[in-house]
mmCIF file of C-alpha atoms and ligand atoms in Angstrom:
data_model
loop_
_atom_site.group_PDB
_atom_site.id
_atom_site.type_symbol
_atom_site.label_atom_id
_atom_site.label_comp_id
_atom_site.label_asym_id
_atom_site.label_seq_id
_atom_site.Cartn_x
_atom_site.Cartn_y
_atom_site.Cartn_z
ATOM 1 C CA UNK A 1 -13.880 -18.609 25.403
ATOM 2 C CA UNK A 2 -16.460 -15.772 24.229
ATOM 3 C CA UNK A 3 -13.788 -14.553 22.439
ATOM 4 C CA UNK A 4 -13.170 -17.800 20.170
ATOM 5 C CA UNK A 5 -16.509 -18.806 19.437
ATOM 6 C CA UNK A 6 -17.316 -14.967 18.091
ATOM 7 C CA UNK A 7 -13.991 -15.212 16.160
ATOM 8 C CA UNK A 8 -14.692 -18.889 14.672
ATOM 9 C CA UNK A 9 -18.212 -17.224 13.430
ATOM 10 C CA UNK A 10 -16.126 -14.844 11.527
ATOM 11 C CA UNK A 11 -14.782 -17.521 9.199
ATOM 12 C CA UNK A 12 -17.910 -18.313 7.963
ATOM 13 C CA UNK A 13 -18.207 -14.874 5.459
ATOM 14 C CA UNK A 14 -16.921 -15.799 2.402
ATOM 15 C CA UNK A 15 -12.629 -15.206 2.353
ATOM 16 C CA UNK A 16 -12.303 -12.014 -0.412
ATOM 17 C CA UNK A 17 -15.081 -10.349 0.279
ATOM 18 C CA UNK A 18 -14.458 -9.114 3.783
ATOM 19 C CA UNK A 19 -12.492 -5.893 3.570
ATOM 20 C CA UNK A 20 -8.885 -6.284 5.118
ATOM 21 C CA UNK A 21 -7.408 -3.326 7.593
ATOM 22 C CA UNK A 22 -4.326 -3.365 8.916
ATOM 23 C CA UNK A 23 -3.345 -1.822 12.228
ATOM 24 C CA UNK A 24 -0.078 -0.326 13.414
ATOM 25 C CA UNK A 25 -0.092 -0.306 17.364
ATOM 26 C CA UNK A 26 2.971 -1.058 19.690
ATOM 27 C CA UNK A 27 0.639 -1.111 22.829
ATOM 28 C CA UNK A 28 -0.748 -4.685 22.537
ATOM 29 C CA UNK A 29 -4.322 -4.529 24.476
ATOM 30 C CA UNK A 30 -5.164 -1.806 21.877
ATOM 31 C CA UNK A 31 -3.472 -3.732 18.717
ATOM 32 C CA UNK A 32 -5.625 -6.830 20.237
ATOM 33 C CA UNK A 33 -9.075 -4.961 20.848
ATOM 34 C CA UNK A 34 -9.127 -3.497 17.562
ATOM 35 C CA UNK A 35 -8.154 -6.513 15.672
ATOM 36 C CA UNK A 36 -10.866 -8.123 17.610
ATOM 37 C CA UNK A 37 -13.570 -5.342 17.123
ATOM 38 C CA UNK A 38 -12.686 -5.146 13.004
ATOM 39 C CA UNK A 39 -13.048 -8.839 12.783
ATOM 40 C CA UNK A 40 -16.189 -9.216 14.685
ATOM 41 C CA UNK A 41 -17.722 -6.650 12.281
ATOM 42 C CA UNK A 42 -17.381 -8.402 9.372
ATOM 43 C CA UNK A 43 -13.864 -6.792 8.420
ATOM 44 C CA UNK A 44 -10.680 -9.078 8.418
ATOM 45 C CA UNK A 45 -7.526 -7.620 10.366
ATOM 46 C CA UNK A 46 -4.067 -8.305 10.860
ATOM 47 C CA UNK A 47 -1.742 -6.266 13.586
ATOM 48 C CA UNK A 48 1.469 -4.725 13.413
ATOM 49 C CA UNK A 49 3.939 -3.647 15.963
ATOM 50 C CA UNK A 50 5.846 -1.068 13.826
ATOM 51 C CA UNK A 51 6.172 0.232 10.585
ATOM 52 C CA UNK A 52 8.707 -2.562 9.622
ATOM 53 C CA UNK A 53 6.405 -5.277 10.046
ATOM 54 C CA UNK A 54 3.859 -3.221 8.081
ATOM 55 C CA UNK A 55 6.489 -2.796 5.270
ATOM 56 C CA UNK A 56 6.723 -6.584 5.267
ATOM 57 C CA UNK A 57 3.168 -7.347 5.061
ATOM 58 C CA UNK A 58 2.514 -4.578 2.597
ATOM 59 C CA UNK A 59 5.120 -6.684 0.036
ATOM 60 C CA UNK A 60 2.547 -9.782 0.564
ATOM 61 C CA UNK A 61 -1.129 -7.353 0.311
ATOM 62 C CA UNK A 62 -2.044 -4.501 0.204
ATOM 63 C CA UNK A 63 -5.162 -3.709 2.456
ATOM 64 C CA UNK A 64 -7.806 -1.067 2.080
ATOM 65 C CA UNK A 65 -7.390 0.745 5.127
ATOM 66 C CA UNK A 66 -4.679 1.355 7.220
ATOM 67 C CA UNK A 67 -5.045 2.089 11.173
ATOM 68 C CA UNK A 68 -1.585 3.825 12.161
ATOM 69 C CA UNK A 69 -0.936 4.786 15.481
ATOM 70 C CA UNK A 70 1.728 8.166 15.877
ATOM 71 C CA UNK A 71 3.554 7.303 18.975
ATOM 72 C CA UNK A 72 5.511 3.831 18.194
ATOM 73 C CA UNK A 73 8.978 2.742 19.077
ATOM 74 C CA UNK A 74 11.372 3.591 15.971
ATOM 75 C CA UNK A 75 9.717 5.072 13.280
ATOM 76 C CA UNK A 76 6.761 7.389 14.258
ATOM 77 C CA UNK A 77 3.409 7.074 12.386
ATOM 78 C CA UNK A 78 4.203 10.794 10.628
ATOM 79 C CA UNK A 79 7.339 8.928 9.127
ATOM 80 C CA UNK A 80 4.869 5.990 8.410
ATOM 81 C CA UNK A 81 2.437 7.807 6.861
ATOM 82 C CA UNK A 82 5.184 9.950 5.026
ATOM 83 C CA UNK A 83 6.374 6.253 3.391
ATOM 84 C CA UNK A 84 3.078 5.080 2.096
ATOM 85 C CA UNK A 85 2.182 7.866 0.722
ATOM 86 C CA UNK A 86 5.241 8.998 -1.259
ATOM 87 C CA UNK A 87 5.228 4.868 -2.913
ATOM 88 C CA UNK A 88 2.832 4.791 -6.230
ATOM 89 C CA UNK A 89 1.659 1.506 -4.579
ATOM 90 C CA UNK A 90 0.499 2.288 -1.673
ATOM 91 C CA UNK A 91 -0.066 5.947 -1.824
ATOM 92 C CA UNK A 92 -4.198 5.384 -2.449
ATOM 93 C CA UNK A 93 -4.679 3.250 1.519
ATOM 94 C CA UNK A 94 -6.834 5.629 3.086
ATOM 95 C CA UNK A 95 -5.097 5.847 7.061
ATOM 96 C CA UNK A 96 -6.550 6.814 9.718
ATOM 97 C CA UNK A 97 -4.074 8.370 12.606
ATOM 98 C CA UNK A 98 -4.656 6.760 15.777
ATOM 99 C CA UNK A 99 -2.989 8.772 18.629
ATOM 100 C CA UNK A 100 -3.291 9.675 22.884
ATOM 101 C CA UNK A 101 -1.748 13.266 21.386
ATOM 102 C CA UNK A 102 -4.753 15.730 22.033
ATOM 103 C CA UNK A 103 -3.067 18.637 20.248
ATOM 104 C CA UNK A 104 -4.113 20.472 17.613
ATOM 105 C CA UNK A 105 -0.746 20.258 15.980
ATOM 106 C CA UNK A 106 -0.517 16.630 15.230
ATOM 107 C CA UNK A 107 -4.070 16.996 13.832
ATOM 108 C CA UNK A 108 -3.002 19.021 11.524
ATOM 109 C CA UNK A 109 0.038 17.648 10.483
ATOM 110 C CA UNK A 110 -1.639 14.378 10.226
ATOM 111 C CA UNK A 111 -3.966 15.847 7.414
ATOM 112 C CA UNK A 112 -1.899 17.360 5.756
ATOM 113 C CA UNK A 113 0.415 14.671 5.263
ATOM 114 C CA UNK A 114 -2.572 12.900 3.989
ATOM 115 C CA UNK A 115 -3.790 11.104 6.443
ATOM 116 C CA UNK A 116 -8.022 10.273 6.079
ATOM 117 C CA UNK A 117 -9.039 10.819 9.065
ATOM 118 C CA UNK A 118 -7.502 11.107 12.920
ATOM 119 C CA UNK A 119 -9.028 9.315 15.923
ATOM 120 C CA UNK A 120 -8.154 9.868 19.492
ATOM 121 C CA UNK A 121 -7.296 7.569 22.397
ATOM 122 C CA UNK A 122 -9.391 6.624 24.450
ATOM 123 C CA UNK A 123 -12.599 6.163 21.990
ATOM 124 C CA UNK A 124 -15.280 4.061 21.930
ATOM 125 C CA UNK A 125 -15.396 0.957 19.530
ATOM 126 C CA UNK A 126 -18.990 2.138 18.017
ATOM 127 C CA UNK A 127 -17.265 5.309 17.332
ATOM 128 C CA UNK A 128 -14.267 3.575 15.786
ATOM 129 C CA UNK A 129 -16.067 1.168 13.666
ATOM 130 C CA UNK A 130 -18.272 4.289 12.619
ATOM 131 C CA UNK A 131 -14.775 5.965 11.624
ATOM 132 C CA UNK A 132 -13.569 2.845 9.418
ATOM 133 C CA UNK A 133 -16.343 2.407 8.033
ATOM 134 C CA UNK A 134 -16.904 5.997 6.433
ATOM 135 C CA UNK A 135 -13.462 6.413 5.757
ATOM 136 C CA UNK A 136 -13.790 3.263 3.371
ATOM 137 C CA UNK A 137 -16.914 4.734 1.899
ATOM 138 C CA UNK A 138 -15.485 7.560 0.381
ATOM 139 C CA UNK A 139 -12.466 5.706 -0.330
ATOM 140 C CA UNK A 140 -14.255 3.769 -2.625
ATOM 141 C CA UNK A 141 -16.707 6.068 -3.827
ATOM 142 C CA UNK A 142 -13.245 8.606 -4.773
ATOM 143 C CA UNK A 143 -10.988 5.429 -6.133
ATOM 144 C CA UNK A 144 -11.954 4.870 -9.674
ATOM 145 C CA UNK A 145 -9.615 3.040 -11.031
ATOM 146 C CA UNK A 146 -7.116 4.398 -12.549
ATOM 147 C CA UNK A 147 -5.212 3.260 -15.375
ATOM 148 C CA UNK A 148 -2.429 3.981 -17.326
ATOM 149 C CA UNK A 149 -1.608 2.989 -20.700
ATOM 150 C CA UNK A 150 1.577 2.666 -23.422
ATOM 151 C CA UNK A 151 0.010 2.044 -26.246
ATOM 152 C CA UNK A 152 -1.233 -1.341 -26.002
ATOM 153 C CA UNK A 153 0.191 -1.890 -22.638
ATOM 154 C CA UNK A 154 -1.931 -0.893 -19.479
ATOM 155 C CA UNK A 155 -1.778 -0.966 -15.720
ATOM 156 C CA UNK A 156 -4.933 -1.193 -13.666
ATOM 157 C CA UNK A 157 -3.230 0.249 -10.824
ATOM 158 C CA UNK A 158 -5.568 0.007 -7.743
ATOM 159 C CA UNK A 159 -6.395 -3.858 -8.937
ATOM 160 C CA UNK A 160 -2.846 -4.065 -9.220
ATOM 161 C CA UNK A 161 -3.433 -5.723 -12.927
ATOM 162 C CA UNK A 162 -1.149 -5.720 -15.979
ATOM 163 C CA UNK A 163 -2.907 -6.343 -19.619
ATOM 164 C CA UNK A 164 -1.222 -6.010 -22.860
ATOM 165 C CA UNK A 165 -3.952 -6.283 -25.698
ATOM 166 C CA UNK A 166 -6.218 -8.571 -24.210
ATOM 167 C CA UNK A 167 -3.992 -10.506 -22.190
ATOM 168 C CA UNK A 168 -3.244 -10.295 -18.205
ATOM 169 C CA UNK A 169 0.273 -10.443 -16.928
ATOM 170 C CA UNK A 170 0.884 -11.603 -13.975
ATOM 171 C CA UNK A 171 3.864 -9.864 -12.352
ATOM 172 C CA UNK A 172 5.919 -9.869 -9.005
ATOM 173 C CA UNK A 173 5.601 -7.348 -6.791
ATOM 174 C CA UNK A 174 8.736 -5.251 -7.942
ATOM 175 C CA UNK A 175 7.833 -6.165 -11.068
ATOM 176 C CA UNK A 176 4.703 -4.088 -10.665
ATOM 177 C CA UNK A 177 5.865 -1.471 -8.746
ATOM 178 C CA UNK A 178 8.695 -0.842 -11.403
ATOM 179 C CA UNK A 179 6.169 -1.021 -14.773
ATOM 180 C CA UNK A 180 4.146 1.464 -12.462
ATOM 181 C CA UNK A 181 7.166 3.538 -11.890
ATOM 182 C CA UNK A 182 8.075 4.033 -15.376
ATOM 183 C CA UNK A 183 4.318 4.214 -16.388
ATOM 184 C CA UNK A 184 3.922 7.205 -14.326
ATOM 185 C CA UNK A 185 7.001 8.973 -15.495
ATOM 186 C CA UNK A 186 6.124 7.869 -19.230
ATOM 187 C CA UNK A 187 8.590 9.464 -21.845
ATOM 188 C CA UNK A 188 11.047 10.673 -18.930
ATOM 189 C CA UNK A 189 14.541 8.252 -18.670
ATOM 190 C CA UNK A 190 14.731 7.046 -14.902
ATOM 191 C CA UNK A 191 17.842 6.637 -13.261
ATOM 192 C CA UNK A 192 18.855 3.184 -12.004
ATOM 193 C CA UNK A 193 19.401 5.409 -8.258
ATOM 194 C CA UNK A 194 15.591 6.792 -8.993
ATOM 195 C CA UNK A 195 14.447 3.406 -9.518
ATOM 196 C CA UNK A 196 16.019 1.796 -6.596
ATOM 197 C CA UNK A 197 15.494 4.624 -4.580
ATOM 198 C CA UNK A 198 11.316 4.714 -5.526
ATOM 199 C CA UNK A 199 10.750 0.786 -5.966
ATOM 200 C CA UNK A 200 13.208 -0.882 -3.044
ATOM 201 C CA UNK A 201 13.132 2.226 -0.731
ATOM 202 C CA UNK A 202 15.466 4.512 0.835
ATOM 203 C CA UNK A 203 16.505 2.138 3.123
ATOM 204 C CA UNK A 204 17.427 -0.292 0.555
ATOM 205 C CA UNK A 205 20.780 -0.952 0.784
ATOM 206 C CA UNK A 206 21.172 -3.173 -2.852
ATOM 207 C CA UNK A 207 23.463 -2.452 -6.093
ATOM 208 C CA UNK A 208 22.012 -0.832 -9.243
ATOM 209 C CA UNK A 209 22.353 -4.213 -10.769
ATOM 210 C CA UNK A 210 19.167 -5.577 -8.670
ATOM 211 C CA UNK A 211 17.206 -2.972 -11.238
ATOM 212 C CA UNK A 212 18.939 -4.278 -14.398
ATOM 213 C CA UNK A 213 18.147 -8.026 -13.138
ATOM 214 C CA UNK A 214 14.395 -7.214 -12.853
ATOM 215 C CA UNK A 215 14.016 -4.820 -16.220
ATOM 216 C CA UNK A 216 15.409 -8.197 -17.793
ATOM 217 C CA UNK A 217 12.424 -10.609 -16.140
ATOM 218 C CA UNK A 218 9.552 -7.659 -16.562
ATOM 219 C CA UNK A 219 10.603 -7.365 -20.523
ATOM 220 C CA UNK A 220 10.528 -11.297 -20.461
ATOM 221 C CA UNK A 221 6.910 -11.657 -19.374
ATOM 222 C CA UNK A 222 5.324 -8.652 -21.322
ATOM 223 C CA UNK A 223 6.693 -10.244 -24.349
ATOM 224 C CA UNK A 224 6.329 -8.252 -27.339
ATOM 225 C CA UNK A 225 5.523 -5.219 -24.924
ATOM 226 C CA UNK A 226 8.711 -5.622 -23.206
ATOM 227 C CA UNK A 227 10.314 -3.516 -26.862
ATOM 228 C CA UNK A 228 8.179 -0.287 -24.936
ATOM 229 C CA UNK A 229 11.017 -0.222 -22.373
ATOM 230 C CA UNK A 230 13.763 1.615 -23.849
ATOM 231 C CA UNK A 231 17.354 0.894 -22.140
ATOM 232 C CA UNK A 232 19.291 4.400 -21.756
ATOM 233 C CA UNK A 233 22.722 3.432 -22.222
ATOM 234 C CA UNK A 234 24.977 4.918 -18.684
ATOM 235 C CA UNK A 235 22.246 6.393 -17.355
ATOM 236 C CA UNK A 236 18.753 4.079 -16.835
ATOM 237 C CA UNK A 237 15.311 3.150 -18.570
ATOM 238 C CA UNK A 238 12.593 4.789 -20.513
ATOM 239 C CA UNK A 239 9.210 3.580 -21.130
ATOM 240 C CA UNK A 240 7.215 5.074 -24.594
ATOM 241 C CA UNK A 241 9.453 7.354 -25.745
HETATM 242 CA CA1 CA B 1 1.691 3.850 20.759
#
């Protein structure tokens, strides 16, 4: 009963504004505890089981922080971490690697593979929030965001925004994530296997044919910008030659 009425006061900050985390813990007291510590401190939270559920809910929004835990069933957070940080999308989510492993080793390797910051099980939830919240202050203080142009065209890429001259396009998701693609390999011809492999994933079992279908739709709502992508004839697609 405490529980709800604390909860129901969190509805009352304005929807937007609250920051939204995202945590990745198979044990489900800790998943729950955190979810319920984030959200009672102003932050808004949604819980994952594994990293496929986080790959589904990262296709919906992306959050600005991401809580990962190493030890889950399947895919391990290193993998995890590995994922988001090798996708143009999602590579700027700070993480923080939540672990019972003590060792020095997994420290490190957490770091390095570009993790934020590392917290270890058990910890105390003042100590936790302390964490987040840091973490998201140099987060934002480091972010500026970046952008990358063609010409006329530009990507805003941490807001996720699209303008060509003074106009916003709204894209899909892929959409994005392939404009973003090409963007950042401006000049270079992309492969339809690179651009499956980078936009739909590894795992992604489709036909090259999903990228034509979507070049076709992106070029349709840039309009006159959709000319900048260049079609390589056997071999892929180019974007400002
Ligand atoms: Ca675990």
């Amino acid at each position: 009963m405490e529980k709800m009425s604390i909860l129901g006061k969190t509805e009352q900050y304005a929807k937007g504004a609250r920051e939204m985390i995202y945590c990745v813990e198979d044990e489900r007291n800790i998943r729950e505890l955190l979810i319920y510590t984030l959200e009672t401190t102003g932050f808004q939270a949604k819980g994952f089981e594994n990293g496929k559920e986080l790959q589904k809910a990262l296709e919906e929004e992306v959050p600005e922080l991401i809580l990962l835990d190493i030890m889950l069933p399947g895919e391990d957070g290193y993998s995890i971490l590995e994922k988001l940080k090798n996708n143009s999308v999602t590579r700027n989510i700070p993480v923080i690697m939540v672990t019972a492993k003590e060792a020095e080793y997994d420290k490190v390797r957490g770091l390095e593979g570009g993790a934020d910051d590392y917290i270890t099980k058990p910890f105390g939830m003042m100590e936790f929030v302390a964490r987040v919240k840091a973490v998201l202050r140099r987060s934002s203080r480091q972010v500026e965001d970046r952008e990358l142009r063609c010409s006329d065209l530009y990507i805003k890429v941490k807001r996720h925004e699209v303008w060509y001259k003074e106009r916003k396009i709204d894209l899909t998701r892929k959409e994005f994530e392939l404009l973003l693609y090409l963007m950042e390999n401006k000049s270079l011809v992309m492969t339809r296997n690179q651009i499956l492999c980078h936009v739909w994933g590894y795992d992604f079992d489709g036909e090259t044919r999903t990228v034509d279908v979507h070049v076709r739709s992106l070029r349709q709502k840039l309009g006159e910008a959709g000319n900048y992508i260049e079609t390589v004839r056997g071999v892929g697609y180019r974007i400002g030659a």
